Amino acid sequence: AVCMSPKSDAFLSASKDNTVRLWDLRSNACQGLLQVQCSLQPAAAYDQQGLVFAVATEDGVLKLYDMKQYERGPFATFPAHPDPVNRAPYTSLQFSYDGRSIMATSPGKIVTIDAYKGEHVHTHNLPEGPAGAYNFNVTCSPDDEYVLSGAPDSTVKVWSSKSMRQVACWGGLSGVPTCVKWAPRRKLVAVADTQGVLGLWVPRR
C-alpha cells in the first residue's frame, strides 16, 4: 500500500515484510524505515497537513508518529479496535480533512476513531462477501460530509458523516471496487475494481 503526502513529495509504503518506509519522489533511496510488529501487511496514512502519519499494527492498534521525529517512536498509541474479542487487523487508514477522525477498514467493517483520544466513534458494516477475499479502502469528501467505500456486492457505499446513515449506493461496476478515492480539490470520485476497470463519478450533491 502507498500513501502520498498531501503537502510534499514524500510518500509512505506499507509492505508485507512488516515495514513502513518513508520515501521522496526526488530520490530512489528510502528516507526512513519502521519495523512493524504485524502478522499481516500493516496500513499507514498521512494526516491532511502532512505532519503526522498513522500506522495500524496487529490487533487493530493504531500508532501516531510525528513526521519530523518518527525515529523516537510513536507519540500516541491507541488500542482502537472496537471488538475486543475479534480484533481483525486494519487493512487501510484515512484521516478526515479536519484531522479529528481516523477511518479504518477491517474485513466487513469501516471503523471511525477519534484521532485525539483513540475512542471508537462509529462502525459502518459492509455487505457480506467471501471471507478475506478483498481488502477495501475508505475515503472521505473534502468537506468531511461523506464517507465512501467499496463493498463485496460490487457497489460503492456512501454514508453521511453526521447521521452515520447510508445515503447512496453506486452500482454498474463489472468487478468489486476495492479502491475508492475522492479528489482533494474536485467534486470527483475515482473507483478501481478487480476487473482492472477505472470509473469516475461526479456526485450530484
Short mmCIF file of N, CA and C in Angstrom, two decimals, residues 13-150:
data_model
loop_
_atom_site.label_atom_id
_atom_site.label_comp_id
_atom_site.label_asym_id
_atom_site.label_seq_id
_atom_site.Cartn_x
_atom_site.Cartn_y
_atom_site.Cartn_z
N SER A 13 5.12 3.76 2.18
CA SER A 13 4.76 2.44 1.67
C SER A 13 4.66 1.48 2.85
N ALA A 14 3.61 0.67 2.85
CA ALA A 14 3.42 -0.35 3.89
C ALA A 14 3.47 -1.70 3.18
N SER A 15 4.39 -2.57 3.61
CA SER A 15 4.70 -3.77 2.84
C SER A 15 4.45 -5.05 3.63
N LYS A 16 4.41 -6.16 2.90
CA LYS A 16 4.18 -7.47 3.51
C LYS A 16 5.39 -7.96 4.30
N ASP A 17 6.53 -7.26 4.18
CA ASP A 17 7.68 -7.63 5.01
C ASP A 17 7.62 -6.95 6.37
N ASN A 18 6.43 -6.42 6.73
CA ASN A 18 6.18 -5.79 8.03
C ASN A 18 7.01 -4.53 8.24
N THR A 19 7.17 -3.76 7.18
CA THR A 19 7.87 -2.49 7.28
C THR A 19 6.99 -1.37 6.74
N VAL A 20 7.19 -0.19 7.30
CA VAL A 20 6.66 1.05 6.73
C VAL A 20 7.87 1.90 6.35
N ARG A 21 7.96 2.26 5.09
CA ARG A 21 9.11 3.01 4.59
C ARG A 21 8.69 4.41 4.17
N LEU A 22 9.57 5.36 4.43
CA LEU A 22 9.35 6.75 4.04
C LEU A 22 10.21 7.05 2.81
N TRP A 23 9.58 7.67 1.80
CA TRP A 23 10.24 7.91 0.53
C TRP A 23 10.09 9.37 0.12
N ASP A 24 10.88 9.75 -0.88
CA ASP A 24 10.76 11.05 -1.52
C ASP A 24 10.81 10.83 -3.03
N LEU A 25 9.88 11.45 -3.75
CA LEU A 25 9.80 11.25 -5.20
C LEU A 25 11.08 11.68 -5.92
N ARG A 26 11.86 12.53 -5.29
CA ARG A 26 13.08 13.04 -5.92
C ARG A 26 14.27 12.12 -5.74
N SER A 27 14.08 11.00 -5.03
CA SER A 27 15.18 10.07 -4.78
C SER A 27 14.67 8.63 -4.86
N ASN A 28 15.53 7.73 -5.31
CA ASN A 28 15.15 6.32 -5.33
C ASN A 28 15.60 5.59 -4.08
N ALA A 29 16.15 6.32 -3.11
CA ALA A 29 16.60 5.74 -1.86
C ALA A 29 15.56 5.94 -0.78
N CYS A 30 15.36 4.91 0.04
CA CYS A 30 14.44 5.01 1.17
C CYS A 30 14.94 6.05 2.17
N GLN A 31 14.05 6.92 2.62
CA GLN A 31 14.41 8.01 3.54
C GLN A 31 14.26 7.63 5.01
N GLY A 32 13.52 6.56 5.28
CA GLY A 32 13.31 6.13 6.65
C GLY A 32 12.62 4.78 6.69
N LEU A 33 12.77 4.07 7.79
CA LEU A 33 12.25 2.71 7.90
C LEU A 33 11.71 2.46 9.30
N LEU A 34 10.50 1.92 9.36
CA LEU A 34 9.91 1.47 10.62
C LEU A 34 9.62 -0.02 10.52
N GLN A 35 10.08 -0.78 11.49
CA GLN A 35 9.76 -2.20 11.56
C GLN A 35 8.51 -2.36 12.40
N VAL A 36 7.47 -2.97 11.84
CA VAL A 36 6.16 -3.04 12.48
C VAL A 36 5.89 -4.46 12.94
N GLN A 37 5.43 -4.61 14.18
CA GLN A 37 5.04 -5.92 14.69
C GLN A 37 3.64 -6.24 14.18
N CYS A 38 3.57 -7.03 13.13
CA CYS A 38 2.29 -7.29 12.49
C CYS A 38 2.38 -8.60 11.74
N SER A 39 1.40 -9.49 11.93
CA SER A 39 1.41 -10.77 11.24
C SER A 39 1.01 -10.63 9.79
N LEU A 40 0.27 -9.56 9.48
CA LEU A 40 -0.14 -9.28 8.11
C LEU A 40 0.45 -7.95 7.68
N GLN A 41 0.14 -7.52 6.47
CA GLN A 41 0.65 -6.25 5.97
C GLN A 41 0.10 -5.10 6.78
N PRO A 42 0.95 -4.19 7.29
CA PRO A 42 0.44 -3.04 8.05
C PRO A 42 -0.24 -2.04 7.12
N ALA A 43 -0.92 -1.08 7.71
CA ALA A 43 -1.54 0.02 6.96
C ALA A 43 -0.99 1.33 7.48
N ALA A 44 -0.91 2.33 6.60
CA ALA A 44 -0.35 3.62 7.01
C ALA A 44 -1.03 4.74 6.24
N ALA A 45 -1.07 5.94 6.84
CA ALA A 45 -1.69 7.09 6.18
C ALA A 45 -1.17 8.38 6.81
N TYR A 46 -1.05 9.43 5.97
CA TYR A 46 -0.74 10.77 6.44
C TYR A 46 -2.01 11.49 6.89
N ASP A 47 -1.84 12.43 7.81
CA ASP A 47 -2.93 13.37 8.06
C ASP A 47 -2.92 14.40 6.92
N GLN A 48 -3.96 15.24 6.87
CA GLN A 48 -4.13 16.14 5.73
C GLN A 48 -3.14 17.29 5.71
N GLN A 49 -2.39 17.48 6.77
CA GLN A 49 -1.35 18.51 6.81
C GLN A 49 0.04 17.94 6.52
N GLY A 50 0.14 16.64 6.43
CA GLY A 50 1.43 16.02 6.18
C GLY A 50 2.39 16.08 7.35
N LEU A 51 1.89 16.35 8.54
CA LEU A 51 2.73 16.49 9.73
C LEU A 51 2.77 15.23 10.58
N VAL A 52 1.75 14.42 10.48
CA VAL A 52 1.59 13.21 11.29
C VAL A 52 1.24 12.06 10.37
N PHE A 53 1.72 10.87 10.70
CA PHE A 53 1.22 9.69 9.99
C PHE A 53 0.85 8.61 10.99
N ALA A 54 -0.13 7.82 10.61
CA ALA A 54 -0.65 6.75 11.46
C ALA A 54 -0.26 5.41 10.87
N VAL A 55 0.01 4.46 11.74
CA VAL A 55 0.33 3.09 11.33
C VAL A 55 -0.57 2.15 12.12
N ALA A 56 -1.23 1.25 11.41
CA ALA A 56 -2.06 0.23 12.05
C ALA A 56 -1.27 -1.06 12.15
N THR A 57 -1.14 -1.57 13.38
CA THR A 57 -0.38 -2.78 13.60
C THR A 57 -1.32 -3.93 13.97
N GLU A 58 -0.75 -4.97 14.48
CA GLU A 58 -1.52 -6.15 14.80
C GLU A 58 -2.62 -5.86 15.81
N ASP A 59 -3.73 -6.59 15.70
CA ASP A 59 -4.85 -6.48 16.63
C ASP A 59 -5.51 -5.11 16.62
N GLY A 60 -5.41 -4.37 15.52
CA GLY A 60 -6.11 -3.10 15.43
C GLY A 60 -5.53 -1.99 16.26
N VAL A 61 -4.25 -2.06 16.62
CA VAL A 61 -3.61 -1.00 17.38
C VAL A 61 -3.14 0.09 16.42
N LEU A 62 -3.44 1.35 16.77
CA LEU A 62 -3.01 2.49 15.97
C LEU A 62 -1.87 3.21 16.67
N LYS A 63 -0.84 3.58 15.89
CA LYS A 63 0.28 4.35 16.41
C LYS A 63 0.43 5.61 15.57
N LEU A 64 0.57 6.75 16.24
CA LEU A 64 0.73 8.03 15.56
C LEU A 64 2.16 8.52 15.71
N TYR A 65 2.74 8.97 14.58
CA TYR A 65 4.12 9.41 14.55
C TYR A 65 4.20 10.86 14.07
N ASP A 66 5.12 11.61 14.67
CA ASP A 66 5.47 12.94 14.19
C ASP A 66 6.38 12.75 12.98
N MET A 67 6.04 13.36 11.87
CA MET A 67 6.81 13.18 10.64
C MET A 67 8.27 13.57 10.82
N LYS A 68 8.54 14.57 11.64
CA LYS A 68 9.90 15.06 11.81
C LYS A 68 10.67 14.31 12.89
N GLN A 69 9.96 13.53 13.72
CA GLN A 69 10.63 12.85 14.82
C GLN A 69 10.18 11.39 14.94
N TYR A 70 9.91 10.77 13.81
CA TYR A 70 9.40 9.40 13.84
C TYR A 70 10.41 8.41 14.42
N GLU A 71 11.72 8.76 14.36
CA GLU A 71 12.74 7.84 14.90
C GLU A 71 12.59 7.64 16.41
N ARG A 72 11.93 8.59 17.08
CA ARG A 72 11.74 8.48 18.53
C ARG A 72 10.58 7.56 18.90
N GLY A 73 9.89 7.06 17.91
CA GLY A 73 8.76 6.19 18.19
C GLY A 73 7.45 6.96 18.18
N PRO A 74 6.34 6.27 18.36
CA PRO A 74 5.03 6.93 18.31
C PRO A 74 4.81 7.86 19.50
N PHE A 75 4.15 9.00 19.24
CA PHE A 75 3.79 9.90 20.34
C PHE A 75 2.44 9.56 20.93
N ALA A 76 1.70 8.67 20.27
CA ALA A 76 0.42 8.21 20.80
C ALA A 76 0.16 6.81 20.28
N THR A 77 -0.39 5.96 21.15
CA THR A 77 -0.73 4.58 20.78
C THR A 77 -2.14 4.29 21.28
N PHE A 78 -3.01 3.84 20.38
CA PHE A 78 -4.40 3.59 20.72
C PHE A 78 -4.75 2.12 20.47
N PRO A 79 -5.20 1.41 21.49
CA PRO A 79 -5.78 0.08 21.24
C PRO A 79 -7.20 0.27 20.73
N ALA A 80 -7.30 0.69 19.47
CA ALA A 80 -8.54 1.32 19.00
C ALA A 80 -9.57 0.37 18.41
N HIS A 81 -9.33 -0.93 18.43
CA HIS A 81 -10.32 -1.81 17.82
C HIS A 81 -11.56 -1.93 18.71
N PRO A 82 -12.75 -1.71 18.15
CA PRO A 82 -13.97 -1.72 18.97
C PRO A 82 -14.41 -3.11 19.41
N ASP A 83 -13.90 -4.16 18.78
CA ASP A 83 -14.29 -5.52 19.12
C ASP A 83 -13.14 -6.19 19.86
N PRO A 84 -13.22 -6.29 21.20
CA PRO A 84 -12.10 -6.84 21.97
C PRO A 84 -11.91 -8.33 21.77
N VAL A 85 -12.90 -9.02 21.20
CA VAL A 85 -12.81 -10.47 21.01
C VAL A 85 -12.23 -10.81 19.65
N ASN A 86 -12.81 -10.23 18.60
CA ASN A 86 -12.37 -10.49 17.24
C ASN A 86 -11.65 -9.27 16.68
N ARG A 87 -10.37 -9.14 17.00
CA ARG A 87 -9.60 -7.97 16.59
C ARG A 87 -8.96 -8.21 15.23
N ALA A 88 -9.76 -8.16 14.19
CA ALA A 88 -9.23 -8.31 12.84
C ALA A 88 -8.35 -7.11 12.52
N PRO A 89 -7.24 -7.32 11.83
CA PRO A 89 -6.33 -6.21 11.56
C PRO A 89 -6.95 -5.20 10.60
N TYR A 90 -6.55 -3.94 10.74
CA TYR A 90 -6.99 -2.92 9.81
C TYR A 90 -6.20 -3.05 8.50
N THR A 91 -6.89 -2.86 7.39
CA THR A 91 -6.26 -3.01 6.08
C THR A 91 -6.01 -1.68 5.38
N SER A 92 -6.66 -0.60 5.82
CA SER A 92 -6.38 0.73 5.27
C SER A 92 -6.79 1.78 6.29
N LEU A 93 -6.17 2.97 6.16
CA LEU A 93 -6.44 4.09 7.06
C LEU A 93 -6.70 5.35 6.25
N GLN A 94 -7.49 6.26 6.80
CA GLN A 94 -7.74 7.55 6.17
C GLN A 94 -8.05 8.58 7.24
N PHE A 95 -7.29 9.68 7.28
CA PHE A 95 -7.60 10.79 8.17
C PHE A 95 -8.71 11.62 7.54
N SER A 96 -9.60 12.13 8.38
CA SER A 96 -10.57 13.12 7.90
C SER A 96 -9.82 14.41 7.58
N TYR A 97 -10.44 15.28 6.80
CA TYR A 97 -9.76 16.51 6.40
C TYR A 97 -9.56 17.47 7.56
N ASP A 98 -10.45 17.43 8.56
CA ASP A 98 -10.26 18.30 9.72
C ASP A 98 -9.31 17.69 10.75
N GLY A 99 -8.84 16.48 10.51
CA GLY A 99 -7.87 15.85 11.39
C GLY A 99 -8.43 15.28 12.68
N ARG A 100 -9.73 15.34 12.85
CA ARG A 100 -10.32 14.90 14.11
C ARG A 100 -10.61 13.40 14.16
N SER A 101 -10.69 12.77 13.00
CA SER A 101 -11.06 11.36 12.95
C SER A 101 -10.10 10.58 12.07
N ILE A 102 -10.00 9.30 12.37
CA ILE A 102 -9.30 8.34 11.52
C ILE A 102 -10.29 7.26 11.16
N MET A 103 -10.42 6.99 9.88
CA MET A 103 -11.29 5.90 9.41
C MET A 103 -10.42 4.72 9.03
N ALA A 104 -10.78 3.55 9.50
CA ALA A 104 -10.00 2.34 9.25
C ALA A 104 -10.92 1.23 8.76
N THR A 105 -10.42 0.45 7.81
CA THR A 105 -11.19 -0.68 7.31
C THR A 105 -10.62 -1.97 7.88
N SER A 106 -11.51 -2.87 8.22
CA SER A 106 -11.16 -4.24 8.54
C SER A 106 -12.21 -5.12 7.85
N PRO A 107 -12.01 -6.42 7.75
CA PRO A 107 -12.95 -7.24 7.00
C PRO A 107 -14.41 -7.02 7.39
N GLY A 108 -15.21 -6.50 6.45
CA GLY A 108 -16.63 -6.30 6.68
C GLY A 108 -17.01 -5.04 7.43
N LYS A 109 -16.03 -4.19 7.78
CA LYS A 109 -16.34 -3.04 8.62
C LYS A 109 -15.50 -1.81 8.24
N ILE A 110 -16.08 -0.64 8.51
CA ILE A 110 -15.33 0.61 8.49
C ILE A 110 -15.50 1.25 9.86
N VAL A 111 -14.41 1.47 10.54
CA VAL A 111 -14.43 1.96 11.91
C VAL A 111 -13.95 3.41 11.92
N THR A 112 -14.71 4.29 12.57
CA THR A 112 -14.30 5.68 12.76
C THR A 112 -13.79 5.85 14.18
N ILE A 113 -12.60 6.45 14.29
CA ILE A 113 -11.90 6.58 15.58
C ILE A 113 -11.57 8.04 15.82
N ASP A 114 -11.73 8.48 17.05
CA ASP A 114 -11.32 9.83 17.43
C ASP A 114 -9.79 9.92 17.37
N ALA A 115 -9.27 10.82 16.54
CA ALA A 115 -7.82 10.90 16.33
C ALA A 115 -7.08 11.45 17.54
N TYR A 116 -7.77 12.12 18.46
CA TYR A 116 -7.12 12.69 19.64
C TYR A 116 -7.16 11.75 20.84
N LYS A 117 -8.28 11.07 21.01
CA LYS A 117 -8.45 10.22 22.18
C LYS A 117 -8.35 8.73 21.88
N GLY A 118 -8.43 8.36 20.61
CA GLY A 118 -8.39 6.96 20.25
C GLY A 118 -9.67 6.21 20.55
N GLU A 119 -10.74 6.94 20.80
CA GLU A 119 -12.02 6.30 21.16
C GLU A 119 -12.81 5.92 19.91
N HIS A 120 -13.51 4.81 20.01
CA HIS A 120 -14.37 4.37 18.93
C HIS A 120 -15.57 5.30 18.79
N VAL A 121 -15.82 5.78 17.57
CA VAL A 121 -16.93 6.70 17.32
C VAL A 121 -18.10 5.98 16.66
N HIS A 122 -17.82 5.22 15.61
CA HIS A 122 -18.90 4.55 14.89
C HIS A 122 -18.33 3.43 14.03
N THR A 123 -19.19 2.45 13.72
CA THR A 123 -18.82 1.37 12.82
C THR A 123 -19.85 1.25 11.70
N HIS A 124 -19.39 1.29 10.46
CA HIS A 124 -20.23 1.01 9.31
C HIS A 124 -20.00 -0.45 8.91
N ASN A 125 -21.07 -1.21 8.75
CA ASN A 125 -20.96 -2.60 8.34
C ASN A 125 -21.16 -2.73 6.84
N LEU A 126 -20.27 -3.47 6.18
CA LEU A 126 -20.38 -3.72 4.75
C LEU A 126 -21.16 -5.00 4.50
N PRO A 127 -21.76 -5.13 3.31
CA PRO A 127 -22.46 -6.39 2.98
C PRO A 127 -21.51 -7.57 3.06
N GLU A 128 -22.06 -8.72 3.37
CA GLU A 128 -21.22 -9.91 3.50
C GLU A 128 -20.68 -10.34 2.14
N GLY A 129 -19.48 -10.87 2.16
CA GLY A 129 -18.85 -11.38 0.96
C GLY A 129 -17.92 -12.51 1.33
N PRO A 130 -17.17 -13.04 0.37
CA PRO A 130 -16.22 -14.11 0.67
C PRO A 130 -15.22 -13.66 1.74
N ALA A 131 -15.08 -14.43 2.78
CA ALA A 131 -14.22 -14.06 3.90
C ALA A 131 -12.78 -13.88 3.45
N GLY A 132 -12.22 -12.71 3.71
CA GLY A 132 -10.83 -12.44 3.40
C GLY A 132 -10.51 -12.30 1.93
N ALA A 133 -11.55 -12.26 1.08
CA ALA A 133 -11.31 -12.24 -0.36
C ALA A 133 -10.79 -10.88 -0.84
N TYR A 134 -11.27 -9.79 -0.22
CA TYR A 134 -10.92 -8.46 -0.69
C TYR A 134 -10.55 -7.56 0.47
N ASN A 135 -9.63 -6.64 0.19
CA ASN A 135 -9.33 -5.56 1.12
C ASN A 135 -9.83 -4.26 0.52
N PHE A 136 -10.64 -3.54 1.27
CA PHE A 136 -11.22 -2.30 0.77
C PHE A 136 -10.56 -1.12 1.47
N ASN A 137 -10.48 -0.01 0.75
CA ASN A 137 -10.03 1.22 1.38
C ASN A 137 -11.24 2.11 1.67
N VAL A 138 -11.01 3.19 2.37
CA VAL A 138 -12.07 4.13 2.70
C VAL A 138 -11.58 5.53 2.34
N THR A 139 -12.50 6.39 1.90
CA THR A 139 -12.16 7.76 1.57
C THR A 139 -13.26 8.67 2.05
N CYS A 140 -12.98 9.96 2.14
CA CYS A 140 -13.99 10.92 2.58
C CYS A 140 -13.98 12.13 1.66
N SER A 141 -15.08 12.84 1.65
CA SER A 141 -15.18 14.05 0.83
C SER A 141 -14.35 15.16 1.47
N PRO A 142 -13.87 16.13 0.69
CA PRO A 142 -13.03 17.20 1.24
C PRO A 142 -13.70 18.03 2.32
N ASP A 143 -15.04 18.05 2.36
CA ASP A 143 -15.74 18.78 3.41
C ASP A 143 -16.10 17.88 4.60
N ASP A 144 -15.63 16.62 4.55
CA ASP A 144 -15.88 15.64 5.62
C ASP A 144 -17.36 15.31 5.79
N GLU A 145 -18.18 15.61 4.80
CA GLU A 145 -19.61 15.32 4.90
C GLU A 145 -19.93 13.86 4.60
N TYR A 146 -19.10 13.20 3.79
CA TYR A 146 -19.43 11.85 3.34
C TYR A 146 -18.23 10.91 3.48
N VAL A 147 -18.55 9.65 3.75
CA VAL A 147 -17.57 8.57 3.81
C VAL A 147 -17.93 7.55 2.75
N LEU A 148 -16.94 7.08 1.98
CA LEU A 148 -17.18 6.16 0.88
C LEU A 148 -16.28 4.95 0.99
N SER A 149 -16.82 3.82 0.53
CA SER A 149 -16.02 2.61 0.45
C SER A 149 -16.64 1.66 -0.55
N GLY A 150 -15.81 0.84 -1.18
CA GLY A 150 -16.32 -0.24 -1.99
C GLY A 150 -16.90 -1.33 -1.11
#
